[in-house]
PDB file of C-alpha atoms in Angstrom:
ATOM      1  CA  ALA A   1      17.888  17.233  -9.946  1.00 56.00           C
ATOM      2  CA  GLN A   2      18.519  17.948  -6.367  1.00 77.00           C
ATOM      3  CA  SER A   3      14.897  18.706  -5.772  1.00 88.00           C
ATOM      4  CA  VAL A   4      11.429  19.173  -7.797  1.00 92.00           C
ATOM      5  CA  ALA A   5       8.681  21.121  -6.944  1.00 95.00           C
ATOM      6  CA  GLN A   6       4.980  21.281  -8.440  1.00 96.00           C
ATOM      7  CA  PRO A   7       3.274  24.433  -6.923  1.00 95.00           C
ATOM      8  CA  GLU A   8      -0.366  23.494  -7.483  1.00 96.00           C
ATOM      9  CA  ASP A   9      -1.734  20.903  -5.663  1.00 96.00           C
ATOM     10  CA  GLN A  10      -4.764  20.862  -8.297  1.00 97.00           C
ATOM     11  CA  VAL A  11      -5.507  21.980 -11.621  1.00 98.00           C
ATOM     12  CA  ASN A  12      -8.926  22.170 -12.674  1.00 98.00           C
ATOM     13  CA  VAL A  13      -9.655  22.455 -16.911  1.00 98.00           C
ATOM     14  CA  ALA A  14     -12.644  22.081 -19.048  1.00 98.00           C
ATOM     15  CA  GLU A  15     -12.421  19.206 -21.491  1.00 98.00           C
ATOM     16  CA  GLY A  16     -11.184  19.881 -24.836  1.00 97.00           C
ATOM     17  CA  ASN A  17      -9.254  23.189 -23.472  1.00 98.00           C
ATOM     18  CA  PRO A  18      -5.406  22.850 -23.054  1.00 97.00           C
ATOM     19  CA  LEU A  19      -3.723  21.799 -19.958  1.00 97.00           C
ATOM     20  CA  THR A  20      -0.578  22.517 -18.260  1.00 98.00           C
ATOM     21  CA  VAL A  21       0.976  21.125 -14.988  1.00 98.00           C
ATOM     22  CA  LYS A  22       3.765  22.912 -13.850  1.00 98.00           C
ATOM     23  CA  CYS A  23       7.338  21.462 -12.642  1.00 97.00           C
ATOM     24  CA  THR A  24      10.512  23.194 -11.593  1.00 96.00           C
ATOM     25  CA  TYR A  25      13.659  21.928 -10.541  1.00 93.00           C
ATOM     26  CA  SER A  26      16.751  22.630  -9.171  1.00 89.00           C
ATOM     27  CA  VAL A  27      20.231  21.162 -10.152  1.00 72.00           C
ATOM     28  CA  SER A  28      23.915  21.678 -10.702  1.00 68.00           C
ATOM     29  CA  GLY A  29      24.623  19.980 -13.854  1.00 73.00           C
ATOM     30  CA  ASN A  30      22.299  18.679 -16.615  1.00 77.00           C
ATOM     31  CA  PRO A  31      19.000  17.166 -15.319  1.00 85.00           C
ATOM     32  CA  TYR A  32      17.003  14.377 -15.863  1.00 89.00           C
ATOM     33  CA  LEU A  33      13.305  14.878 -15.671  1.00 92.00           C
ATOM     34  CA  PHE A  34      10.651  12.414 -15.900  1.00 94.00           C
ATOM     35  CA  TRP A  35       6.513  12.666 -15.566  1.00 97.00           C
ATOM     36  CA  TYR A  36       4.187  10.028 -14.058  1.00 97.00           C
ATOM     37  CA  VAL A  37       0.792   9.743 -13.957  1.00 96.00           C
ATOM     38  CA  GLN A  38      -1.196   7.974 -11.130  1.00 94.00           C
ATOM     39  CA  TYR A  39      -5.057   6.576 -11.759  1.00 91.00           C
ATOM     40  CA  PRO A  40      -6.677   5.768  -8.682  1.00 83.00           C
ATOM     41  CA  ASN A  41      -5.397   2.229  -6.945  1.00 76.00           C
ATOM     42  CA  ARG A  42      -3.156   2.006  -9.484  1.00 80.00           C
ATOM     43  CA  GLY A  43       0.566   2.455  -9.678  1.00 83.00           C
ATOM     44  CA  LEU A  44       2.416   4.918 -11.608  1.00 91.00           C
ATOM     45  CA  GLN A  45       2.764   4.829 -15.385  1.00 94.00           C
ATOM     46  CA  PHE A  46       5.502   6.343 -17.316  1.00 94.00           C
ATOM     47  CA  LEU A  47       4.555   9.579 -19.495  1.00 96.00           C
ATOM     48  CA  LEU A  48       7.763  10.962 -20.901  1.00 95.00           C
ATOM     49  CA  LYS A  49      11.174  11.622 -19.970  1.00 93.00           C
ATOM     50  CA  TYR A  50      13.798  14.503 -20.806  1.00 92.00           C
ATOM     51  CA  ILE A  51      17.248  13.370 -21.317  1.00 88.00           C
ATOM     52  CA  THR A  52      19.231  15.708 -23.737  1.00 82.00           C
ATOM     53  CA  GLY A  53      18.161  17.467 -27.168  1.00 83.00           C
ATOM     54  CA  ASP A  54      14.803  19.062 -28.215  1.00 87.00           C
ATOM     55  CA  ASN A  55      13.592  20.701 -25.392  1.00 91.00           C
ATOM     56  CA  LEU A  56      10.005  19.708 -26.277  1.00 95.00           C
ATOM     57  CA  VAL A  57       9.420  15.984 -25.120  1.00 95.00           C
ATOM     58  CA  LYS A  58       6.462  14.071 -26.409  1.00 95.00           C
ATOM     59  CA  GLY A  59       5.066  10.868 -24.508  1.00 94.00           C
ATOM     60  CA  SER A  60       2.039   8.781 -24.119  1.00 91.00           C
ATOM     61  CA  TYR A  61      -1.655   9.684 -24.421  1.00 92.00           C
ATOM     62  CA  GLY A  62      -0.969  12.831 -26.189  1.00 95.00           C
ATOM     63  CA  PHE A  63       0.905  14.403 -23.481  1.00 97.00           C
ATOM     64  CA  GLU A  64       4.365  16.578 -24.301  1.00 97.00           C
ATOM     65  CA  ALA A  65       6.513  18.935 -21.835  1.00 97.00           C
ATOM     66  CA  GLU A  66       8.790  21.319 -22.513  1.00 95.00           C
ATOM     67  CA  PHE A  67      12.422  21.538 -20.812  1.00 94.00           C
ATOM     68  CA  ASN A  68      13.224  25.138 -19.773  1.00 93.00           C
ATOM     69  CA  LYS A  69      16.745  25.654 -18.896  1.00 90.00           C
ATOM     70  CA  SER A  70      16.683  29.391 -18.062  1.00 91.00           C
ATOM     71  CA  GLN A  71      13.480  28.962 -16.027  1.00 93.00           C
ATOM     72  CA  THR A  72      14.196  25.441 -14.810  1.00 93.00           C
ATOM     73  CA  SER A  73      10.884  24.255 -15.624  1.00 95.00           C
ATOM     74  CA  PHE A  74       9.610  20.831 -17.113  1.00 96.00           C
ATOM     75  CA  HIS A  75       5.810  21.737 -17.278  1.00 98.00           C
ATOM     76  CA  LEU A  76       3.532  18.912 -18.843  1.00 98.00           C
ATOM     77  CA  LYS A  77       0.972  19.829 -21.369  1.00 98.00           C
ATOM     78  CA  LYS A  78      -1.550  18.640 -23.997  1.00 97.00           C
ATOM     79  CA  PRO A  79      -3.671  20.452 -26.317  1.00 97.00           C
ATOM     80  CA  SER A  80      -6.706  19.146 -25.777  1.00 97.00           C
ATOM     81  CA  ALA A  81      -7.451  17.689 -22.171  1.00 97.00           C
ATOM     82  CA  LEU A  82     -10.258  14.691 -21.522  1.00 97.00           C
ATOM     83  CA  VAL A  83     -11.966  13.639 -18.909  1.00 96.00           C
ATOM     84  CA  SER A  84     -10.292  10.230 -18.875  1.00 95.00           C
ATOM     85  CA  ASP A  85      -7.191  12.323 -18.280  1.00 96.00           C
ATOM     86  CA  SER A  86      -7.973  12.849 -14.375  1.00 96.00           C
ATOM     87  CA  ALA A  87      -5.615  11.756 -12.230  1.00 96.00           C
ATOM     88  CA  LEU A  88      -2.462  12.436  -9.799  1.00 95.00           C
ATOM     89  CA  TYR A  89       0.408  13.607 -12.055  1.00 97.00           C
ATOM     90  CA  PHE A  90       4.056  13.526 -10.465  1.00 96.00           C
ATOM     91  CA  CYS A  91       7.026  15.282 -11.629  1.00 96.00           C
ATOM     92  CA  ALA A  92      10.478  13.342 -10.857  1.00 94.00           C
ATOM     93  CA  GLY A  93      14.187  14.076 -11.332  1.00 91.00           C
ATOM     94  CA  ASP A  94      17.235  12.235 -10.918  1.00 85.00           C
ATOM     95  CA  ARG A  95      19.249  12.546  -8.101  1.00 74.00           C
ATOM     96  CA  GLU A  96      22.832  13.957  -8.517  1.00 68.00           C
ATOM     97  CA  ASP A  97      24.628  12.364  -5.683  1.00 66.00           C
ATOM     98  CA  THR A  98      24.627   8.511  -7.087  1.00 68.00           C
ATOM     99  CA  GLY A  99      26.108   7.206 -10.214  1.00 66.00           C
ATOM    100  CA  PHE A 100      22.776   5.409 -11.231  1.00 69.00           C
ATOM    101  CA  GLN A 101      19.415   6.730 -11.355  1.00 77.00           C
ATOM    102  CA  LYS A 102      17.532   7.531  -8.383  1.00 84.00           C
ATOM    103  CA  LEU A 103      14.636   9.412  -8.282  1.00 89.00           C
ATOM    104  CA  VAL A 104      13.377  12.429  -6.426  1.00 90.00           C
ATOM    105  CA  PHE A 105       9.407  13.397  -6.431  1.00 93.00           C
ATOM    106  CA  GLY A 106       7.734  16.447  -6.586  1.00 94.00           C
ATOM    107  CA  THR A 107       4.615  16.540  -4.271  1.00 94.00           C
ATOM    108  CA  GLY A 108       2.191  15.719  -7.191  1.00 95.00           C
ATOM    109  CA  THR A 109      -0.587  17.581  -8.928  1.00 97.00           C
ATOM    110  CA  ARG A 110      -3.872  16.411  -9.249  1.00 96.00           C
ATOM    111  CA  LEU A 111      -5.816  16.950 -12.789  1.00 97.00           C
ATOM    112  CA  LEU A 112      -9.632  17.396 -12.548  1.00 97.00           C
ATOM    113  CA  VAL A 113     -11.095  17.849 -16.571  1.00 97.00           C
ATOM    114  CA  SER A 114     -14.866  18.510 -16.225  1.00 97.00           C
ATOM    115  CA  PRO A 115     -16.891  17.433 -18.655  1.00 95.00           C
TER     116      PRO A 115
ATOM    117  CA  SER B   1       9.076  -1.499 -20.953  1.00 79.00           C
ATOM    118  CA  ALA B   2       9.118  -3.935 -18.107  1.00 85.00           C
ATOM    119  CA  VAL B   3       5.801  -5.010 -16.561  1.00 91.00           C
ATOM    120  CA  ILE B   4       5.883  -5.237 -12.923  1.00 94.00           C
ATOM    121  CA  SER B   5       3.536  -7.436 -10.286  1.00 95.00           C
ATOM    122  CA  GLN B   6       3.245  -6.929  -6.874  1.00 97.00           C
ATOM    123  CA  LYS B   7       1.758  -9.613  -4.300  1.00 97.00           C
ATOM    124  CA  PRO B   8      -0.609  -9.166  -2.250  1.00 97.00           C
ATOM    125  CA  SER B   9      -2.258  -6.033  -3.629  1.00 95.00           C
ATOM    126  CA  ARG B  10      -3.943  -4.990  -0.331  1.00 96.00           C
ATOM    127  CA  ASP B  11      -3.932  -6.120   2.972  1.00 97.00           C
ATOM    128  CA  ILE B  12      -4.954  -5.354   6.483  1.00 97.00           C
ATOM    129  CA  CYS B  13      -2.555  -6.350   9.554  1.00 97.00           C
ATOM    130  CA  GLN B  14      -2.814  -6.025  13.029  1.00 97.00           C
ATOM    131  CA  ARG B  15      -0.105  -4.070  15.080  1.00 97.00           C
ATOM    132  CA  GLY B  16       3.428  -5.806  15.714  1.00 97.00           C
ATOM    133  CA  THR B  17       2.796  -8.351  12.985  1.00 97.00           C
ATOM    134  CA  SER B  18       5.029  -8.251   9.852  1.00 97.00           C
ATOM    135  CA  LEU B  19       4.368  -8.379   6.260  1.00 98.00           C
ATOM    136  CA  THR B  20       6.070  -9.441   3.299  1.00 98.00           C
ATOM    137  CA  ILE B  21       5.547  -8.014  -0.593  1.00 98.00           C
ATOM    138  CA  GLN B  22       6.784  -9.441  -3.166  1.00 98.00           C
ATOM    139  CA  CYS B  23       7.870  -7.855  -6.645  1.00 98.00           C
ATOM    140  CA  GLN B  24       8.280  -9.804 -10.091  1.00 97.00           C
ATOM    141  CA  VAL B  25       9.340  -8.107 -13.124  1.00 96.00           C
ATOM    142  CA  ASP B  26       8.962  -9.819 -16.712  1.00 94.00           C
ATOM    143  CA  SER B  27      12.387  -9.403 -17.646  1.00 92.00           C
ATOM    144  CA  GLN B  28      16.086  -8.994 -16.177  1.00 90.00           C
ATOM    145  CA  VAL B  29      16.604  -5.901 -14.594  1.00 89.00           C
ATOM    146  CA  THR B  30      19.550  -4.460 -13.316  1.00 88.00           C
ATOM    147  CA  MET B  31      18.088  -2.037 -10.772  1.00 89.00           C
ATOM    148  CA  MET B  32      15.098  -2.285  -8.336  1.00 94.00           C
ATOM    149  CA  PHE B  33      13.703  -0.042  -5.890  1.00 95.00           C
ATOM    150  CA  TRP B  34      11.091   0.144  -3.249  1.00 97.00           C
ATOM    151  CA  TYR B  35       9.215   3.508  -2.729  1.00 97.00           C
ATOM    152  CA  ARG B  36       6.810   4.260   0.268  1.00 97.00           C
ATOM    153  CA  GLN B  37       3.416   6.334  -0.418  1.00 94.00           C
ATOM    154  CA  GLN B  38       2.245   7.525   2.450  1.00 93.00           C
ATOM    155  CA  PRO B  39      -1.738   8.861   2.673  1.00 88.00           C
ATOM    156  CA  GLY B  40      -1.925  11.789   0.240  1.00 85.00           C
ATOM    157  CA  GLN B  41       1.596  12.387   0.044  1.00 89.00           C
ATOM    158  CA  SER B  42       4.275  11.829  -3.147  1.00 91.00           C
ATOM    159  CA  LEU B  43       6.784   9.158  -3.430  1.00 93.00           C
ATOM    160  CA  THR B  44       9.684   8.551  -1.107  1.00 94.00           C
ATOM    161  CA  LEU B  45      12.594   5.946  -1.696  1.00 94.00           C
ATOM    162  CA  ILE B  46      12.950   3.608   0.989  1.00 97.00           C
ATOM    163  CA  ALA B  47      15.841   1.690  -0.689  1.00 96.00           C
ATOM    164  CA  THR B  48      17.772   0.400  -3.540  1.00 94.00           C
ATOM    165  CA  ALA B  49      17.361  -3.627  -3.739  1.00 95.00           C
ATOM    166  CA  ASN B  50      21.055  -5.253  -4.920  1.00 88.00           C
ATOM    167  CA  GLN B  51      21.293  -8.361  -6.363  1.00 89.00           C
ATOM    168  CA  GLY B  52      23.212 -10.868  -4.744  1.00 85.00           C
ATOM    169  CA  SER B  53      24.067  -8.234  -1.967  1.00 86.00           C
ATOM    170  CA  GLU B  54      22.501  -6.010   1.026  1.00 90.00           C
ATOM    171  CA  ALA B  55      20.207  -3.420  -0.089  1.00 94.00           C
ATOM    172  CA  THR B  56      21.125   0.236   0.140  1.00 93.00           C
ATOM    173  CA  TYR B  57      18.649   2.157   2.389  1.00 95.00           C
ATOM    174  CA  GLU B  58      17.842   6.061   2.227  1.00 94.00           C
ATOM    175  CA  SER B  59      17.823   8.011   5.228  1.00 93.00           C
ATOM    176  CA  GLY B  60      15.432   7.352   7.612  1.00 95.00           C
ATOM    177  CA  PHE B  61      14.858   3.944   6.818  1.00 97.00           C
ATOM    178  CA  VAL B  62      16.754   0.738   8.588  1.00 96.00           C
ATOM    179  CA  ILE B  63      17.271  -2.742   7.566  1.00 96.00           C
ATOM    180  CA  ASP B  64      15.673  -4.008  10.906  1.00 97.00           C
ATOM    181  CA  LYS B  65      12.403  -2.428   9.875  1.00 97.00           C
ATOM    182  CA  PHE B  66      12.104  -3.072   6.120  1.00 98.00           C
ATOM    183  CA  PRO B  67      14.169  -5.945   5.315  1.00 97.00           C
ATOM    184  CA  ILE B  68      14.993  -6.703   1.482  1.00 97.00           C
ATOM    185  CA  SER B  69      16.018  -9.190  -0.108  1.00 96.00           C
ATOM    186  CA  ARG B  70      16.758  -9.580  -3.839  1.00 96.00           C
ATOM    187  CA  PRO B  71      17.946 -13.503  -5.411  1.00 94.00           C
ATOM    188  CA  ASN B  72      18.244 -12.603  -8.550  1.00 93.00           C
ATOM    189  CA  LEU B  73      17.376 -10.369 -11.427  1.00 93.00           C
ATOM    190  CA  THR B  74      13.641 -10.594 -11.869  1.00 95.00           C
ATOM    191  CA  PHE B  75      12.712 -10.684  -8.281  1.00 96.00           C
ATOM    192  CA  SER B  76      12.645  -8.827  -5.025  1.00 97.00           C
ATOM    193  CA  THR B  77      10.841  -8.918  -1.578  1.00 98.00           C
ATOM    194  CA  LEU B  78       9.966  -5.907   1.302  1.00 98.00           C
ATOM    195  CA  THR B  79       9.201  -6.861   4.636  1.00 98.00           C
ATOM    196  CA  VAL B  80       7.486  -4.525   6.710  1.00 98.00           C
ATOM    197  CA  SER B  81       8.248  -5.516  10.144  1.00 98.00           C
ATOM    198  CA  ASN B  82       6.746  -4.882  13.616  1.00 97.00           C
ATOM    199  CA  MET B  83       4.013  -2.515  12.181  1.00 97.00           C
ATOM    200  CA  SER B  84       2.502   0.103  13.492  1.00 97.00           C
ATOM    201  CA  PRO B  85      -0.649   2.040  12.258  1.00 96.00           C
ATOM    202  CA  GLU B  86       1.637   4.742  11.077  1.00 95.00           C
ATOM    203  CA  ASP B  87       3.192   1.992   8.203  1.00 97.00           C
ATOM    204  CA  SER B  88       0.000   2.178   6.720  1.00 97.00           C
ATOM    205  CA  SER B  89       0.876   3.309   3.218  1.00 96.00           C
ATOM    206  CA  ILE B  90       1.011   2.181  -0.288  1.00 95.00           C
ATOM    207  CA  TYR B  91       4.575   0.436  -1.003  1.00 97.00           C
ATOM    208  CA  LEU B  92       5.400   0.457  -4.816  1.00 96.00           C
ATOM    209  CA  CYS B  93       8.505  -1.231  -6.708  1.00 97.00           C
ATOM    210  CA  SER B  94       9.877  -0.153  -9.335  1.00 95.00           C
ATOM    211  CA  ALA B  95      12.723  -1.501 -12.069  1.00 94.00           C
ATOM    212  CA  ALA B  96      14.970  -0.186 -14.331  1.00 90.00           C
ATOM    213  CA  GLY B  97      16.713  -1.851 -17.052  1.00 82.00           C
ATOM    214  CA  GLY B  98      20.176  -0.843 -16.961  1.00 76.00           C
ATOM    215  CA  GLY B  99      22.182   1.264 -14.694  1.00 71.00           C
ATOM    216  CA  SER B 100      22.351   4.344 -16.616  1.00 76.00           C
ATOM    217  CA  LYS B 101      20.345   7.794 -15.243  1.00 72.00           C
ATOM    218  CA  ARG B 102      18.894   7.989 -18.762  1.00 79.00           C
ATOM    219  CA  ASP B 103      16.794   4.535 -17.949  1.00 83.00           C
ATOM    220  CA  THR B 104      13.216   4.748 -17.499  1.00 89.00           C
ATOM    221  CA  GLN B 105      11.898   3.516 -14.380  1.00 92.00           C
ATOM    222  CA  TYR B 106       8.613   1.267 -14.338  1.00 93.00           C
ATOM    223  CA  PHE B 107       6.271   0.945 -11.191  1.00 95.00           C
ATOM    224  CA  GLY B 108       4.276  -2.116 -10.106  1.00 95.00           C
ATOM    225  CA  PRO B 109       0.631  -1.645  -8.966  1.00 94.00           C
ATOM    226  CA  GLY B 110       1.167  -1.129  -5.234  1.00 95.00           C
ATOM    227  CA  THR B 111       0.448  -2.650  -2.436  1.00 96.00           C
ATOM    228  CA  ARG B 112      -1.706  -0.881   0.165  1.00 95.00           C
ATOM    229  CA  LEU B 113      -1.419  -1.936   3.338  1.00 97.00           C
ATOM    230  CA  THR B 114      -3.677  -0.624   6.501  1.00 97.00           C
ATOM    231  CA  VAL B 115      -2.235  -1.217   9.840  1.00 97.00           C
ATOM    232  CA  LEU B 116      -4.919  -1.892  12.598  1.00 96.00           C
TER     233      LEU B 116
END
């Protein structure tokens, strides 16, 4: 992806409710897309990635993401949010200008899950 | 998955000094990268650390300011030279096992740098 956008700075959801964190991308070819999570004072932890195949990708901690080519989106989802899911979430895509992987990151979305 | 450690985890430095950050991976990896995360911002790629050759820098980053070494397939260092308060950021190292676009990059815990 040449660019990745996360349109929401913050998402608020109540514990137990489903959550969605949005991501859109721009690319002229086949995208490679990733989701990472960052907890306070921690590095980035890998959640899941889309390379090819099934549009619904399952990842760590019960998260999944749906790749939608027509809408150029890769939204992160979880059926039932936990307070411990509160963190900063980054969508990333592979840049197309190199033969090996180089990631471009979205601006991040802060997820707040209330008890 | 690769486990990545960084040293130091944080530091407070004076203007005009330099700091070297170390990144250690628990297994041999093809690709290693250095990122900067300015306060409240996203990650920006500084450079790709190439084993046995000069690093490849992104636009806006230069070797004189951010010299990088990668002596082997498990270790890299980033130096932030002649620091100013604008260099206050979190610096993250990442690694990917292979050279494929399909690979997953794993990140270290970051080094939080404050420049006074």
